Coordinates of C-alpha atoms in Angstrom, one line a residue:
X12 CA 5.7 -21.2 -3.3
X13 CA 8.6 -21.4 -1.1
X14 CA 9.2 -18.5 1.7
X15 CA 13.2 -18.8 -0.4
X16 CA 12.1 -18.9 -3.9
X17 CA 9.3 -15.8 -3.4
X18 CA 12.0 -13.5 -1.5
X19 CA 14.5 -14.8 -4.6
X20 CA 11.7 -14.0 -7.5
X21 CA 10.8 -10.6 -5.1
X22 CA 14.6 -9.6 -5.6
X23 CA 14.8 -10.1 -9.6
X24 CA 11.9 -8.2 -10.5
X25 CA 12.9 -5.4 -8.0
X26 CA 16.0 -5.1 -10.1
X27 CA 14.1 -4.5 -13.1
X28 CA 11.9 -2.4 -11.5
X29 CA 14.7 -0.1 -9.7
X30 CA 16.5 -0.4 -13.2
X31 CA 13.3 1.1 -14.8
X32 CA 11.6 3.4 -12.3
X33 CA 15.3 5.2 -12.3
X34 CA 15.2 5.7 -16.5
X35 CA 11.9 6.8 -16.1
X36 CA 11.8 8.7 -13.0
X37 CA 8.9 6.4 -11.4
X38 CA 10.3 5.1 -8.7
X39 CA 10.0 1.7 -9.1
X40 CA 6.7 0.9 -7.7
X41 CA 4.6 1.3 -10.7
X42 CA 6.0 -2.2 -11.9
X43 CA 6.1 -3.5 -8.6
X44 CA 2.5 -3.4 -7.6
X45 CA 0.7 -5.3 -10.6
X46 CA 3.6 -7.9 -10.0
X47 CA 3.6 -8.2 -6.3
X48 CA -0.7 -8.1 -7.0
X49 CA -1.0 -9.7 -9.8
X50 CA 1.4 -12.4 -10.0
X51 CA 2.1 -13.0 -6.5
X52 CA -0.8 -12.6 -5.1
X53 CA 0.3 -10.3 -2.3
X54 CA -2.8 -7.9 -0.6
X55 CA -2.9 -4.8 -2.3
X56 CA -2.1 -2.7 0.9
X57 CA 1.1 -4.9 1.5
X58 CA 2.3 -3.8 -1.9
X59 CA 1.7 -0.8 -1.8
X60 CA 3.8 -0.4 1.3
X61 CA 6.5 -2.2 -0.1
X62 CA 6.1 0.2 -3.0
X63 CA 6.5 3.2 -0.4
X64 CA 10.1 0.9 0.8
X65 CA 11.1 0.6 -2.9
X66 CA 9.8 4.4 -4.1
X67 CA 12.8 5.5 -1.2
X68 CA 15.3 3.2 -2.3
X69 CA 14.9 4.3 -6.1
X70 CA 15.8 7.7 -5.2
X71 CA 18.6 7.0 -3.2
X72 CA 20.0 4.8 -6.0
X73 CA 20.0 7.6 -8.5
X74 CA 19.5 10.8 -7.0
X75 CA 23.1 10.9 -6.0
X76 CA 24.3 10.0 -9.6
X77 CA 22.0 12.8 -11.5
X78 CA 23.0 15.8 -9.2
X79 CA 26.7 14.7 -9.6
X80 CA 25.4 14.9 -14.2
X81 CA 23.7 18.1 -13.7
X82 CA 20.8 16.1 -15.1
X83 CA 18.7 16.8 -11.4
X84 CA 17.0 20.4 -11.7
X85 CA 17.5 21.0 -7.6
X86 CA 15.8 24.3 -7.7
X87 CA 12.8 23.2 -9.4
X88 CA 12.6 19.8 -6.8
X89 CA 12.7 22.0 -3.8
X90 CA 10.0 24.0 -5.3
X91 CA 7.7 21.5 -6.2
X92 CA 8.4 19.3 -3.1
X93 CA 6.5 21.8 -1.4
X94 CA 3.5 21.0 -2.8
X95 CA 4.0 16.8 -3.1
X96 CA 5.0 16.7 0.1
X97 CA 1.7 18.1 1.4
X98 CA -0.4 15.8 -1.6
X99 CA 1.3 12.4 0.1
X100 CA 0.0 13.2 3.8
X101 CA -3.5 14.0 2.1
X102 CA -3.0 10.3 0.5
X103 CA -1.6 8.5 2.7
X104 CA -4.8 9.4 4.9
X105 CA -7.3 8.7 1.9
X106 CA -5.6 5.3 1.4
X107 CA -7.5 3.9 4.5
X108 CA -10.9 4.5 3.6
X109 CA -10.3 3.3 0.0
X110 CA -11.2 -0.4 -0.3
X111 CA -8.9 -2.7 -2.3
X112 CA -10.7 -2.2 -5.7
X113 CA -11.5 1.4 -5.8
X114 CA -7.1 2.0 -5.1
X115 CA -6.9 -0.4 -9.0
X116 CA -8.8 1.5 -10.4
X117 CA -7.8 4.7 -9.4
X118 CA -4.2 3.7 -10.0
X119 CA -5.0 2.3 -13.6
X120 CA -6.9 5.6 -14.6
X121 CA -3.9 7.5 -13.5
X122 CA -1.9 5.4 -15.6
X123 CA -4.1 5.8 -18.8
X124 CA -4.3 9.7 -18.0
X125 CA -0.3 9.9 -18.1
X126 CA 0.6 7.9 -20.7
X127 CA -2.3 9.7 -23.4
X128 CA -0.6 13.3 -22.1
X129 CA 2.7 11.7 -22.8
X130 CA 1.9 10.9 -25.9
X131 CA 1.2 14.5 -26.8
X132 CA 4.9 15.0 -27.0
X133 CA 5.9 12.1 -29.6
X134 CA 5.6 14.7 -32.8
X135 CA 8.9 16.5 -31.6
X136 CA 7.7 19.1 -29.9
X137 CA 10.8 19.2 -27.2
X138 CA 12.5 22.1 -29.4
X139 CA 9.6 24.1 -29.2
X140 CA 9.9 27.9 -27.6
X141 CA 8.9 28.1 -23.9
X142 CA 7.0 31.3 -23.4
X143 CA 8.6 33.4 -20.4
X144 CA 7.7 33.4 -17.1
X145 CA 8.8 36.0 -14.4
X146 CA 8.6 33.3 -11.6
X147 CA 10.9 31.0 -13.2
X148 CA 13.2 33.7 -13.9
X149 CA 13.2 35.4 -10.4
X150 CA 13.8 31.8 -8.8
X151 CA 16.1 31.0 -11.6
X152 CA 14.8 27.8 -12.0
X153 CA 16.3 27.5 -15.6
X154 CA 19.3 25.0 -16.4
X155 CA 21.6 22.8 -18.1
X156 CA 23.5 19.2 -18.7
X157 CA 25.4 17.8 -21.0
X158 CA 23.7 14.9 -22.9
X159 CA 26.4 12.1 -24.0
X160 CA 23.7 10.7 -26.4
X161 CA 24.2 13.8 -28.7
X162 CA 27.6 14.9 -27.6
X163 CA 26.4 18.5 -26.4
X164 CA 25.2 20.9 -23.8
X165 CA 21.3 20.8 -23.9
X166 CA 20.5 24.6 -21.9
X167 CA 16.7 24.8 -21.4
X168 CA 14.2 27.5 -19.9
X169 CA 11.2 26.3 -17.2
X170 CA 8.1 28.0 -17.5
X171 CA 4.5 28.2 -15.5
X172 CA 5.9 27.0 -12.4
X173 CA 2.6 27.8 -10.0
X174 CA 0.8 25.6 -12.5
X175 CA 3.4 22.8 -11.8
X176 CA 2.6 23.3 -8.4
X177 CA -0.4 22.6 -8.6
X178 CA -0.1 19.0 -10.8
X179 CA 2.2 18.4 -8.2
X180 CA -0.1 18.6 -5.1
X181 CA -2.2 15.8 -7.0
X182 CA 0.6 13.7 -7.4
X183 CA 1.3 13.7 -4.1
X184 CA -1.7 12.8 -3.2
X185 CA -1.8 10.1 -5.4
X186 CA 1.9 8.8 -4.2
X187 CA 0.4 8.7 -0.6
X188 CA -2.5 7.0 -1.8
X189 CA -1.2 4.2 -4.5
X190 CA 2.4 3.8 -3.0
X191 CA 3.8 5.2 -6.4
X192 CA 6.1 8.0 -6.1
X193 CA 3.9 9.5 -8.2
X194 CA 6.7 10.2 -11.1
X195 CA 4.0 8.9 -13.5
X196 CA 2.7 12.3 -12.8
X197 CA 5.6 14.6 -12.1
X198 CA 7.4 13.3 -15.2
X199 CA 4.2 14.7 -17.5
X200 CA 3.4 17.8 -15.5
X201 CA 7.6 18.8 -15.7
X202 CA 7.6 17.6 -19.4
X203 CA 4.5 19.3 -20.6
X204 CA 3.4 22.2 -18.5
X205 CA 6.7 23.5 -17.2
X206 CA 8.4 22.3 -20.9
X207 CA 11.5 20.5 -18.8
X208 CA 13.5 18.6 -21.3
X209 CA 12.3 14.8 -20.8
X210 CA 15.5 13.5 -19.1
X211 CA 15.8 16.7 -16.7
X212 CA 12.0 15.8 -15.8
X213 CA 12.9 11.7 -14.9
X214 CA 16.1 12.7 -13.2
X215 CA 14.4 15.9 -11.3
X216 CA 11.3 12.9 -10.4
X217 CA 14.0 10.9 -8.9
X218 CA 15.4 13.0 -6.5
X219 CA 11.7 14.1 -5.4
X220 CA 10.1 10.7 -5.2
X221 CA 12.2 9.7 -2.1
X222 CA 11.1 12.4 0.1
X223 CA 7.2 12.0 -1.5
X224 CA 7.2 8.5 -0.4
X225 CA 9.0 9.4 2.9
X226 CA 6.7 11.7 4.1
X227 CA 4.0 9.3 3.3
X228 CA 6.0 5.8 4.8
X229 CA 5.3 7.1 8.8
X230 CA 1.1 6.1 8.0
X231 CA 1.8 2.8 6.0
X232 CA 4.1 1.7 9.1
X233 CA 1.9 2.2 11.5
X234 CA -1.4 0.7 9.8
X235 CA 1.2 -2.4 10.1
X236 CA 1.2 -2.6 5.7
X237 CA 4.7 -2.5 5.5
X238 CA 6.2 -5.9 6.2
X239 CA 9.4 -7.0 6.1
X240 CA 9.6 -10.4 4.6
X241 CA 8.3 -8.4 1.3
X242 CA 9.5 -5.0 1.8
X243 CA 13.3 -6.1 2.3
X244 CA 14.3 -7.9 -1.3
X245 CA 12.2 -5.2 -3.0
X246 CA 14.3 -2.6 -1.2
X247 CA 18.0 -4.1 -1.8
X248 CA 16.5 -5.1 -5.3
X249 CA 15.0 -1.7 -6.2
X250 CA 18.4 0.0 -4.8
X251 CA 21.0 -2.4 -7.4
X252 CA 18.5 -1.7 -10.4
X253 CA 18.5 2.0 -9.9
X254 CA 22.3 2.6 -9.4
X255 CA 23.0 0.6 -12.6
X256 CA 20.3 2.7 -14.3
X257 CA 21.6 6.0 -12.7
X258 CA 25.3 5.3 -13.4
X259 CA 25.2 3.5 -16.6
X260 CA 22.1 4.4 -18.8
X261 CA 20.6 7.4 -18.3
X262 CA 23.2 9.9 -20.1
X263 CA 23.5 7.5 -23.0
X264 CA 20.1 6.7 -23.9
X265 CA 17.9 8.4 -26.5
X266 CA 15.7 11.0 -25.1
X267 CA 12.9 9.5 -27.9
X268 CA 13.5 6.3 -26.9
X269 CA 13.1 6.8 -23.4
X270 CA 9.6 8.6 -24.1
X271 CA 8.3 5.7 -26.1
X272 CA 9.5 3.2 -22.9
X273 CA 7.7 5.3 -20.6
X274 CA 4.5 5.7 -22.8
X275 CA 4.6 1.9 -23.3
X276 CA 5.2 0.3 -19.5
X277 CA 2.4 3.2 -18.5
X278 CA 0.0 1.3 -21.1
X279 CA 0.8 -1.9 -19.8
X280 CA 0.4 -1.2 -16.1
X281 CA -2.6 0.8 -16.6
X282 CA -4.6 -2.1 -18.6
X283 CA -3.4 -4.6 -16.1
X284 CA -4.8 -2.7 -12.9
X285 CA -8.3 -1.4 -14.7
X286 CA -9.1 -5.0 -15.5
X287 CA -7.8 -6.1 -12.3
X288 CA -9.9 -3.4 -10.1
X289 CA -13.2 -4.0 -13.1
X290 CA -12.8 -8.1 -12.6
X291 CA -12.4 -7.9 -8.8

């Protein structure tokens, strides 16, 4: 393969993937890696550094976009960054004594974890009633957007926010770790413990991720796993797909729909890297 037609085939399918990781609120990298691993044949590490690159340009590409929509829940990110922030400097330093196979099949049973609690939620449970929570009221972490798929104001309450904290420590750990920005986990622990309506939980990921994956970048760069022949078409990539996802998608697109997607490409990625790490 060419030097041109790599970078070219790098750029298209970080498109997709910024186009993706900014529906979902996954940053990008969790399609990046089993393609830049499995059908490129790029060293783990490297993609996973790239991922970091990518992970950054995702949330720039949409975070603006879902603040402007209300859609971002910027109380509940500050919050929580608190605790992911900590989790990717506690990953990023377990990511060098982790060999090549054990990160697979770490980052496949992370997958398989997510999408089986996502699934939890297919059965309409969204309207459910959020018990009360005396945290989440004193930080008035509760909110509100207007959803164009339905054509009305969706309020919702947030509830068992220290428990949040929490799930959000490990997925910083894991971001540091796998290069993922972790939304595979945020999205889940927003959705189902602290009862965020799905889309408040992508858009609320996206605007985290960034700093996640930025707190974590500093140790890739200076192991020397972030290099720029790959890392710069996944970033201008990455930063084109999440700006038409941001601007153009998100408020139109069924909330049920969007679950099922998510549910699905976790699946995928997750069978892909467990027989990759198993077969290795």
């Amino acid at each position: 393969m060419t030097p041109f037609f790599f970078t070219f085939v790098v750029l298209c399918f970080s498109v997709g993937a910024g186009l993706l990781g900014s529906l979902l609120g996954i940053g990008g990298g969790l399609i990046l890696i089993p393609v830049l691993t499995l059908l490129l044949k790029v060293d783990i590490h490297y993609a996973v550094g790239a991922s970091i690159v990518s992970v950054i340009a995702t949330s720039s590409g949409a975070a603006a976009a879902y603040v402007r929509e209300r859609m971002a829940n910027l109380r509940v990110a500050m919050f929580l960054e608190l605790a992911t922030t900590a989790g990717a400097l506690t990953g990023a330093f377990l990511s060098g004594r982790v060999g090549g196979r054990g990160v697979y099949l770490v980052f496949g049973a992370v997958m398989a974890y997510s999408a089986l609690v996502m699934l939890r939620r297919m059965n309409g449970a969204d309207d459910a009633p959020v018990p009360e929570d005396a945290l989440a009221d004193r930080l008035a972490l509760h909110g509100g957007y207007w959803d164009e798929s339905t054509g009305r104001e969706v309020r919702y309450r947030v509830t068992r926010p220290l428990a949040g904290l929490g799930l959000m420590y490990v997925a910083g750990t894991v971001s540091g770790m796998l290069g993922i920005g972790s939304g595979a986990l945020k999205v889940p622990a927003m959705d189902l413990t602290m009862r965020l309506p799905l889309k408040v939980s992508t858009a609320t990921s996206n605007f985290m991720i960034g700093v996640t994956a930025a707190a974590s970048a500093g140790v890739y760069f200076a192991r020397g796993h972030i290099d720029p022949f790959i890392a710069g078409p996944v970033c201008v990539g990455v930063t084109l797909g999440a700006w038409l996802g941001s601007r153009h998608l998100m408020t139109r697109v069924n909330a049920l729909w969007l679950r099922v997607l998510f549910v699905g490409v976790l699946l995928w990625v997750a069978f892909e890297m467990l027989h990759k790490g198993w077969t290795s």
